[in-house]
mmCIF file of C-alpha atoms in Angstrom:
data_model
loop_
_atom_site.group_PDB
_atom_site.id
_atom_site.type_symbol
_atom_site.label_atom_id
_atom_site.label_comp_id
_atom_site.label_asym_id
_atom_site.label_seq_id
_atom_site.Cartn_x
_atom_site.Cartn_y
_atom_site.Cartn_z
ATOM 1 C CA MET A 1 21.382 -13.893 19.773
ATOM 2 C CA ALA A 2 19.932 -11.477 22.329
ATOM 3 C CA LEU A 3 19.397 -8.199 20.570
ATOM 4 C CA SER A 4 17.954 -6.641 23.731
ATOM 5 C CA ALA A 5 21.524 -6.335 24.986
ATOM 6 C CA THR A 6 22.871 -4.961 21.716
ATOM 7 C CA LEU A 7 21.040 -1.629 21.780
ATOM 8 C CA PRO A 8 19.387 0.187 24.685
ATOM 9 C CA ILE A 9 15.589 -0.048 24.875
ATOM 10 C CA GLN A 10 13.174 2.453 26.290
ATOM 11 C CA ASP A 11 10.406 0.168 27.506
ATOM 12 C CA SER A 12 6.808 1.307 27.296
ATOM 13 C CA ALA A 13 3.437 -0.367 27.291
ATOM 14 C CA ALA A 14 2.401 -1.999 24.059
ATOM 15 C CA ASN A 15 -0.168 0.011 22.159
ATOM 16 C CA LEU A 16 -2.763 -1.995 20.229
ATOM 17 C CA LEU A 17 -4.723 -0.302 17.459
ATOM 18 C CA GLN A 18 -7.628 -2.082 15.746
ATOM 19 C CA ALA A 19 -9.857 -0.319 13.231
ATOM 20 C CA SER A 20 -12.244 -1.144 10.397
ATOM 21 C CA SER A 21 -13.769 1.112 7.760
ATOM 22 C CA THR A 22 -16.103 1.216 4.768
ATOM 23 C CA ASP A 23 -14.390 4.145 3.045
ATOM 24 C CA VAL A 24 -10.893 4.105 1.543
ATOM 25 C CA ASP A 25 -10.002 7.571 2.924
ATOM 26 C CA GLU A 26 -11.244 6.658 6.391
ATOM 27 C CA HIS A 27 -9.129 3.522 6.158
ATOM 28 C CA CYS A 28 -6.031 5.660 5.474
ATOM 29 C CA ALA A 29 -6.824 7.778 8.521
ATOM 30 C CA THR A 30 -6.443 4.669 10.730
ATOM 31 C CA LEU A 31 -2.881 3.926 9.580
ATOM 32 C CA GLY A 32 -1.193 5.638 12.523
ATOM 33 C CA ARG A 33 1.971 7.523 11.642
ATOM 34 C CA TRP A 34 2.120 6.102 8.136
ATOM 35 C CA ARG A 35 1.844 8.900 5.577
ATOM 36 C CA LEU A 36 -0.026 6.975 2.899
ATOM 37 C CA SER A 37 -2.925 7.796 0.577
ATOM 38 C CA TYR A 38 -5.099 5.212 -1.179
ATOM 39 C CA ASP A 39 -7.105 5.400 -4.398
ATOM 40 C CA GLN A 40 -9.784 2.759 -4.955
ATOM 41 C CA ILE A 41 -9.269 1.205 -8.402
ATOM 42 C CA SER A 42 -11.830 -1.605 -8.559
ATOM 43 C CA ALA A 43 -15.548 -0.904 -8.336
ATOM 44 C CA GLY A 44 -17.692 -1.888 -5.369
ATOM 45 C CA ALA A 45 -18.203 -1.268 -1.671
ATOM 46 C CA PHE A 46 -14.898 -0.897 0.175
ATOM 47 C CA ARG A 47 -14.145 -2.837 3.352
ATOM 48 C CA GLY A 48 -10.858 -2.422 5.166
ATOM 49 C CA SER A 49 -9.309 -3.342 8.488
ATOM 50 C CA PHE A 50 -6.020 -2.431 10.120
ATOM 51 C CA THR A 51 -4.397 -3.856 13.238
ATOM 52 C CA GLN A 52 -1.137 -2.510 14.634
ATOM 53 C CA LEU A 53 0.769 -3.650 17.707
ATOM 54 C CA SER A 54 3.291 -0.954 18.679
ATOM 55 C CA LEU A 55 6.315 -2.250 20.574
ATOM 56 C CA PRO A 56 9.126 0.006 21.852
ATOM 57 C CA ARG A 57 11.159 -0.270 18.623
ATOM 58 C CA LEU A 58 8.868 -2.100 16.183
ATOM 59 C CA GLU A 59 5.345 -1.940 14.819
ATOM 60 C CA VAL A 60 3.649 -5.182 13.813
ATOM 61 C CA PHE A 61 0.711 -4.779 11.453
ATOM 62 C CA ARG A 62 -2.036 -6.624 9.622
ATOM 63 C CA GLU A 63 -3.993 -4.916 6.842
ATOM 64 C CA ILE A 64 -6.935 -6.205 4.797
ATOM 65 C CA THR A 65 -8.473 -4.372 1.831
ATOM 66 C CA SER A 66 -11.433 -5.697 -0.150
ATOM 67 C CA GLN A 67 -10.874 -3.679 -3.333
ATOM 68 C CA GLN A 68 -7.919 -3.123 -5.626
ATOM 69 C CA VAL A 69 -6.181 0.047 -4.467
ATOM 70 C CA ARG A 70 -3.255 2.268 -5.303
ATOM 71 C CA GLN A 71 -1.135 2.992 -2.225
ATOM 72 C CA TYR A 72 1.301 5.890 -2.308
ATOM 73 C CA GLY A 73 3.313 7.949 0.160
ATOM 74 C CA GLN A 74 5.653 6.869 2.979
ATOM 75 C CA LEU A 75 5.588 4.576 5.987
ATOM 76 C CA GLY A 76 7.272 7.472 7.794
ATOM 77 C CA ALA A 77 10.602 9.241 7.607
ATOM 78 C CA ASP A 78 13.552 6.803 7.526
ATOM 79 C CA SER A 79 11.301 3.765 7.867
ATOM 80 C CA PHE A 80 12.119 0.140 7.172
ATOM 81 C CA GLY A 81 9.215 -2.161 6.350
ATOM 82 C CA ILE A 82 8.807 -5.806 5.382
ATOM 83 C CA GLY A 83 5.394 -7.044 4.281
ATOM 84 C CA LEU A 84 4.296 -10.613 3.604
ATOM 85 C CA PRO A 85 1.306 -11.173 1.283
ATOM 86 C CA TRP A 86 -0.740 -13.613 3.310
ATOM 87 C CA HIS A 87 -2.820 -15.785 0.980
ATOM 88 C CA GLY A 88 -1.167 -17.555 -1.922
ATOM 89 C CA GLU A 89 0.407 -15.735 -4.820
ATOM 90 C CA VAL A 90 -0.292 -12.074 -5.500
ATOM 91 C CA SER A 91 0.987 -9.650 -8.092
ATOM 92 C CA CYS A 92 2.272 -6.271 -6.957
ATOM 93 C CA ASN A 93 2.843 -3.917 -9.874
ATOM 94 C CA GLY A 94 3.390 -6.838 -12.202
ATOM 95 C CA THR A 95 5.857 -8.788 -10.015
ATOM 96 C CA SER A 96 4.669 -11.919 -8.256
ATOM 97 C CA ALA A 97 5.104 -12.056 -4.478
ATOM 98 C CA ARG A 98 4.855 -15.517 -2.925
ATOM 99 C CA GLY A 99 6.769 -17.912 -0.712
ATOM 100 C CA ALA A 100 10.108 -16.340 0.229
ATOM 101 C CA ARG A 101 9.349 -13.202 -1.782
ATOM 102 C CA VAL A 102 8.378 -10.241 0.365
ATOM 103 C CA LEU A 103 7.520 -6.589 -0.183
ATOM 104 C CA ALA A 104 10.297 -4.411 1.233
ATOM 105 C CA SER A 105 10.376 -0.645 1.694
ATOM 106 C CA ILE A 106 13.650 0.643 3.077
ATOM 107 C CA ASP A 107 13.683 4.443 3.479
ATOM 108 C CA ALA A 108 11.612 4.640 0.289
ATOM 109 C CA GLU A 109 8.620 6.273 -1.294
ATOM 110 C CA ILE A 110 5.768 3.818 -1.855
ATOM 111 C CA ASP A 111 3.639 3.662 -4.978
ATOM 112 C CA MET A 112 2.056 0.282 -5.623
ATOM 113 C CA CYS A 113 -1.224 -1.263 -6.670
ATOM 114 C CA THR A 114 -2.544 -4.201 -4.666
ATOM 115 C CA PRO A 115 -5.205 -6.692 -5.827
ATOM 116 C CA LYS A 116 -8.730 -7.244 -4.518
ATOM 117 C CA ALA A 117 -9.168 -9.225 -1.286
ATOM 118 C CA PHE A 118 -5.582 -8.440 -0.264
ATOM 119 C CA GLU A 119 -4.078 -9.181 3.137
ATOM 120 C CA LEU A 120 -0.623 -7.989 4.127
ATOM 121 C CA ARG A 121 1.159 -8.670 7.414
ATOM 122 C CA GLY A 122 4.530 -7.329 8.399
ATOM 123 C CA VAL A 123 6.867 -5.267 10.523
ATOM 124 C CA VAL A 124 7.933 -1.625 10.425
ATOM 125 C CA ALA A 125 11.024 -0.265 12.201
ATOM 126 C CA SER A 126 13.454 2.613 11.970
ATOM 127 C CA ALA A 127 15.938 2.241 9.117
ATOM 128 C CA VAL A 128 18.538 3.706 11.492
ATOM 129 C CA LEU A 129 17.833 0.940 14.016
ATOM 130 C CA ILE A 130 18.284 -1.758 11.370
ATOM 131 C CA ALA A 131 21.532 -0.182 10.150
ATOM 132 C CA GLU A 132 22.890 0.132 13.712
ATOM 133 C CA LEU A 133 22.032 -3.477 14.530
ATOM 134 C CA ALA A 134 23.665 -4.677 11.328
ATOM 135 C CA ALA A 135 26.830 -2.701 12.080
ATOM 136 C CA ARG A 136 27.081 -4.041 15.643
ATOM 137 C CA LEU A 137 26.464 -7.616 14.515
ATOM 138 C CA ASP A 138 28.839 -7.305 11.526
ATOM 139 C CA ILE A 139 26.057 -8.009 9.019
ATOM 140 C CA GLU A 140 26.399 -6.551 5.535
ATOM 141 C CA LEU A 141 23.110 -5.042 4.409
ATOM 142 C CA PRO A 142 21.911 -5.352 0.783
ATOM 143 C CA ARG A 143 22.379 -1.700 -0.214
ATOM 144 C CA ALA A 144 21.154 -2.476 -3.737
ATOM 145 C CA VAL A 145 17.592 -2.702 -2.395
ATOM 146 C CA TRP A 146 17.773 0.454 -0.270
ATOM 147 C CA HIS A 147 15.671 3.551 -1.052
ATOM 148 C CA GLN A 148 13.106 1.773 -3.238
ATOM 149 C CA LEU A 149 10.013 -0.348 -2.825
ATOM 150 C CA GLN A 150 10.645 -3.798 -4.275
ATOM 151 C CA VAL A 151 9.570 -7.385 -4.312
ATOM 152 C CA ILE A 152 12.610 -9.088 -2.773
ATOM 153 C CA GLU A 153 13.620 -12.721 -2.617
ATOM 154 C CA MET A 154 15.074 -13.940 0.678
ATOM 155 C CA ALA A 155 16.122 -17.219 2.255
ATOM 156 C CA GLU A 156 13.072 -19.407 2.871
ATOM 157 C CA ALA A 157 13.799 -20.431 6.483
ATOM 158 C CA PRO A 158 13.841 -16.972 8.168
ATOM 159 C CA VAL A 159 10.859 -15.832 6.085
ATOM 160 C CA ALA A 160 8.926 -18.916 7.217
ATOM 161 C CA ARG A 161 9.865 -18.208 10.837
ATOM 162 C CA LEU A 162 8.783 -14.564 10.520
ATOM 163 C CA ARG A 163 5.492 -15.736 9.007
ATOM 164 C CA ALA A 164 4.956 -18.076 11.985
ATOM 165 C CA HIS A 165 5.680 -15.234 14.434
ATOM 166 C CA LEU A 166 3.177 -12.946 12.700
ATOM 167 C CA ALA A 167 0.509 -15.663 12.708
ATOM 168 C CA ALA A 168 1.027 -16.236 16.442
ATOM 169 C CA ILE A 169 0.968 -12.497 17.193
ATOM 170 C CA HIS A 170 -2.341 -11.909 15.453
ATOM 171 C CA GLU A 171 -3.881 -15.013 17.007
ATOM 172 C CA THR A 172 -2.893 -13.586 20.409
ATOM 173 C CA VAL A 173 -4.320 -10.182 19.458
ATOM 174 C CA THR A 174 -7.631 -11.938 18.813
ATOM 175 C CA THR A 175 -7.707 -14.273 21.805
ATOM 176 C CA ALA A 176 -5.549 -12.802 24.603
ATOM 177 C CA PRO A 177 -4.284 -9.274 23.857
ATOM 178 C CA ASP A 178 -3.488 -8.614 27.530
ATOM 179 C CA GLN A 179 -0.426 -10.874 27.144
ATOM 180 C CA PHE A 180 1.297 -7.906 25.492
ATOM 181 C CA ASP A 181 1.003 -5.924 28.747
ATOM 182 C CA ASP A 182 3.925 -7.916 30.176
ATOM 183 C CA PRO A 183 7.251 -6.043 29.584
ATOM 184 C CA ALA A 184 9.221 -9.310 29.461
ATOM 185 C CA ALA A 185 6.862 -10.712 26.821
ATOM 186 C CA ARG A 186 7.160 -7.546 24.736
ATOM 187 C CA GLN A 187 10.943 -7.637 24.915
ATOM 188 C CA ALA A 188 11.085 -11.332 23.973
ATOM 189 C CA LEU A 189 8.714 -10.779 21.054
ATOM 190 C CA GLU A 190 10.616 -7.787 19.737
ATOM 191 C CA ASP A 191 13.918 -9.631 20.084
ATOM 192 C CA ALA A 192 12.584 -12.655 18.175
ATOM 193 C CA LEU A 193 11.319 -10.473 15.320
ATOM 194 C CA LEU A 194 14.605 -8.583 15.036
ATOM 195 C CA VAL A 195 16.553 -11.853 14.971
ATOM 196 C CA GLU A 196 14.538 -13.080 11.979
ATOM 197 C CA ILE A 197 14.904 -9.728 10.185
ATOM 198 C CA MET A 198 18.665 -9.717 10.663
ATOM 199 C CA ASP A 199 18.802 -13.321 9.385
ATOM 200 C CA MET A 200 16.741 -12.381 6.320
ATOM 201 C CA LEU A 201 18.475 -9.228 5.154
ATOM 202 C CA PRO A 202 21.913 -10.626 4.177
ATOM 203 C CA THR A 203 20.148 -13.034 1.782
ATOM 204 C CA ALA A 204 17.990 -10.362 0.105
ATOM 205 C CA ARG A 205 18.125 -9.821 -3.628
ATOM 206 C CA PRO A 206 15.704 -8.027 -5.973
ATOM 207 C CA SER A 207 13.286 -10.332 -7.752
ATOM 208 C CA ASP A 208 14.030 -10.422 -11.484
ATOM 209 C CA PRO A 209 10.784 -9.928 -13.428
ATOM 210 C CA GLY A 210 12.437 -10.572 -16.809
ATOM 211 C CA ARG A 211 13.379 -8.097 -19.515
ATOM 212 C CA SER A 212 9.996 -7.924 -21.269
ATOM 213 C CA SER A 213 8.054 -7.591 -17.996
ATOM 214 C CA ALA A 214 10.415 -4.843 -16.839
ATOM 215 C CA ALA A 215 9.882 -2.969 -20.113
ATOM 216 C CA ARG A 216 6.088 -3.202 -19.759
ATOM 217 C CA LYS A 217 6.304 -1.935 -16.183
ATOM 218 C CA ARG A 218 8.398 1.058 -17.329
ATOM 219 C CA THR A 219 5.728 1.882 -19.910
ATOM 220 C CA VAL A 220 2.988 1.694 -17.277
ATOM 221 C CA ASP A 221 5.040 3.759 -14.820
ATOM 222 C CA ARG A 222 5.529 6.524 -17.410
ATOM 223 C CA ALA A 223 1.820 6.512 -18.266
ATOM 224 C CA ARG A 224 0.777 6.645 -14.606
ATOM 225 C CA GLU A 225 3.223 9.472 -13.922
ATOM 226 C CA LEU A 226 1.600 11.510 -16.690
ATOM 227 C CA MET A 227 -1.874 10.785 -15.331
ATOM 228 C CA HIS A 228 -0.991 11.625 -11.730
ATOM 229 C CA ASP A 229 0.901 14.812 -12.636
ATOM 230 C CA SER A 230 -1.832 16.191 -14.881
ATOM 231 C CA GLY A 231 -3.290 18.207 -12.006
ATOM 232 C CA GLU A 232 -6.843 19.356 -12.595
ATOM 233 C CA ARG A 233 -6.600 18.933 -16.373
ATOM 234 C CA ALA A 234 -8.434 15.923 -17.801
ATOM 235 C CA LEU A 235 -5.692 14.220 -19.811
ATOM 236 C CA SER A 236 -6.923 12.090 -22.708
ATOM 237 C CA LEU A 237 -5.799 8.511 -23.199
ATOM 238 C CA LEU A 238 -4.539 9.367 -26.683
ATOM 239 C CA GLU A 239 -2.278 12.027 -25.181
ATOM 240 C CA VAL A 240 -0.866 9.426 -22.797
ATOM 241 C CA CYS A 241 -0.280 6.936 -25.626
ATOM 242 C CA LYS A 242 1.530 9.555 -27.694
ATOM 243 C CA ALA A 243 3.718 10.625 -24.776
ATOM 244 C CA VAL A 244 4.853 7.083 -23.912
ATOM 245 C CA GLY A 245 5.176 5.946 -27.538
ATOM 246 C CA ALA A 246 2.673 3.107 -27.338
ATOM 247 C CA SER A 247 -0.484 2.306 -29.273
ATOM 248 C CA PRO A 248 -3.739 2.051 -27.280
ATOM 249 C CA ARG A 249 -3.647 -1.716 -27.757
ATOM 250 C CA LYS A 250 -0.050 -2.030 -26.503
ATOM 251 C CA LEU A 251 -0.702 0.257 -23.546
ATOM 252 C CA GLY A 252 -3.792 -1.782 -22.675
ATOM 253 C CA TYR A 253 -1.768 -5.003 -22.725
ATOM 254 C CA CYS A 254 0.905 -3.454 -20.472
ATOM 255 C CA PHE A 255 -1.652 -2.163 -17.950
ATOM 256 C CA GLN A 256 -3.450 -5.508 -17.846
ATOM 257 C CA GLU A 257 -0.248 -7.394 -17.074
ATOM 258 C CA VAL A 258 1.169 -4.925 -14.541
ATOM 259 C CA LEU A 259 -1.968 -3.630 -12.795
ATOM 260 C CA GLY A 260 -4.660 -6.114 -13.754
ATOM 261 C CA THR A 261 -6.901 -3.435 -15.264
ATOM 262 C CA SER A 262 -7.172 -1.316 -18.406
ATOM 263 C CA PRO A 263 -5.616 2.161 -18.709
ATOM 264 C CA MET A 264 -9.072 3.652 -19.306
ATOM 265 C CA HIS A 265 -10.484 2.062 -16.143
ATOM 266 C CA TYR A 266 -7.412 3.052 -14.143
ATOM 267 C CA TRP A 267 -7.537 6.686 -15.304
ATOM 268 C CA ARG A 268 -11.293 6.923 -14.732
ATOM 269 C CA ALA A 269 -10.844 5.456 -11.225
ATOM 270 C CA MET A 270 -8.150 8.017 -10.395
ATOM 271 C CA ARG A 271 -10.420 10.880 -11.511
ATOM 272 C CA LEU A 272 -13.414 9.461 -9.619
ATOM 273 C CA ASN A 273 -11.296 9.363 -6.459
ATOM 274 C CA ARG A 274 -10.348 13.013 -7.025
ATOM 275 C CA VAL A 275 -14.008 13.958 -7.423
ATOM 276 C CA ARG A 276 -14.907 12.104 -4.241
ATOM 277 C CA ARG A 277 -12.221 13.877 -2.216
ATOM 278 C CA ASP A 278 -13.214 17.276 -3.597
ATOM 279 C CA LEU A 279 -16.852 16.615 -2.659
ATOM 280 C CA LYS A 280 -15.803 15.640 0.864
ATOM 281 C CA ARG A 281 -13.671 18.767 1.262
ATOM 282 C CA SER A 282 -15.969 21.304 -0.407
ATOM 283 C CA GLY A 283 -19.119 20.681 1.608
ATOM 284 C CA ALA A 284 -21.731 23.417 1.262
ATOM 285 C CA ALA A 285 -19.727 25.321 -1.358
ATOM 286 C CA ALA A 286 -19.666 22.422 -3.817
ATOM 287 C CA SER A 287 -21.834 21.543 -6.787
ATOM 288 C CA VAL A 288 -21.599 17.940 -7.928
ATOM 289 C CA TYR A 289 -21.859 19.015 -11.562
ATOM 290 C CA ASP A 290 -19.083 21.627 -11.260
ATOM 291 C CA VAL A 291 -16.711 19.213 -9.534
ATOM 292 C CA ALA A 292 -17.416 16.473 -12.091
ATOM 293 C CA VAL A 293 -16.768 18.786 -15.044
ATOM 294 C CA GLN A 294 -13.560 20.018 -13.422
ATOM 295 C CA HIS A 295 -12.232 16.472 -13.564
ATOM 296 C CA GLY A 296 -13.279 15.827 -17.164
ATOM 297 C CA PHE A 297 -16.666 14.156 -16.707
ATOM 298 C CA TRP A 298 -18.818 16.023 -19.233
ATOM 299 C CA HIS A 299 -21.652 13.451 -19.526
ATOM 300 C CA PHE A 300 -23.288 13.982 -16.131
ATOM 301 C CA SER A 301 -25.747 11.063 -16.099
ATOM 302 C CA GLN A 302 -22.989 8.646 -17.152
ATOM 303 C CA PHE A 303 -20.723 10.131 -14.491
ATOM 304 C CA SER A 304 -23.358 9.507 -11.806
ATOM 305 C CA LEU A 305 -23.725 5.882 -12.907
ATOM 306 C CA ASP A 306 -19.942 5.366 -12.939
ATOM 307 C CA TYR A 307 -19.573 6.990 -9.522
ATOM 308 C CA LYS A 308 -22.278 4.850 -7.942
ATOM 309 C CA ARG A 309 -20.874 1.695 -9.507
ATOM 310 C CA HIS A 310 -17.419 2.553 -8.184
ATOM 311 C CA PHE A 311 -18.242 3.671 -4.630
ATOM 312 C CA SER A 312 -21.690 2.102 -4.070
ATOM 313 C CA GLU A 313 -23.280 5.509 -3.492
ATOM 314 C CA LEU A 314 -24.343 8.503 -5.581
ATOM 315 C CA PRO A 315 -22.117 11.616 -5.617
ATOM 316 C CA SER A 316 -25.015 13.573 -4.107
ATOM 317 C CA GLU A 317 -24.950 11.173 -1.138
ATOM 318 C CA THR A 318 -21.221 11.793 -0.635
ATOM 319 C CA LEU A 319 -21.825 15.550 -0.724
ATOM 320 C CA ARG A 320 -24.800 15.330 1.641
ATOM 321 C CA ARG A 321 -22.750 13.386 4.176
ATOM 322 C CA ALA A 322 -19.904 15.926 3.913
ATOM 323 C CA ARG A 323 -22.342 18.811 4.541
ATOM 324 C CA ALA A 324 -23.815 17.020 7.549
ATOM 325 C CA ALA A 325 -20.340 16.515 9.004
#
């Protein structure tokens, strides 16, 4: 099936982006047109890398993050994305992704937590392009998985072929990136990727996490929504438990299964990320103590220890670097 003849292409040179970073916000700044923000959940020095090959109608990416992070936002307006966790089995928001299970975002908001030492490879395209191709090829798209980020099960064969294509692409990026300068090669590569995507989509169905797992995820989602919408007010964990109707022990069990961390650690990590961003933005006008108190850290020496443990630097060092910039 030659998809190059199905829809007109505006050919342009392939654009290769490769970036690495030691700061989660700097990592987000390398993500091209993706409108995503990351919060670092696990403690320790952050290392991230992002590679993106931009073809005329597709973007092929590889992302590596060393720490557990929360990713939220959009891949871009009306975007379609398929991501393949690259090493073994991983849990994304409590649902296992492995084998023929992929992460799919089809014109959807993203809000997910990924584990430490995570590698994701995949493809991003226009949702309109995918819909137009499906219509012209008389392929019925799985509308039940539209407009939401999900772990989706698909037929094994096209997923395996897509995985092989992505492995070959990133090997070429490493060894002979000038191959992508050839318009015929770019067209053949894009066509091959679209063929596999169109083979995969008719077989897609949401992965069933089970009734009890789904209930625990709903509890965690409600708790996280309260935390994230609390603004500048330092919400207490007891307030969260009361609002979601769960004891601290039950909420802890739910968070551990879905996110792999405790609600207290998660909430502290979110507030530490807010402090860090405020210090970066405030520069000369900021006081570390004032910013810490604003986000509910009243014990200043303990806050400094927690901050250094989480980001591998003192808050005063973050502020000093912001002032120098």
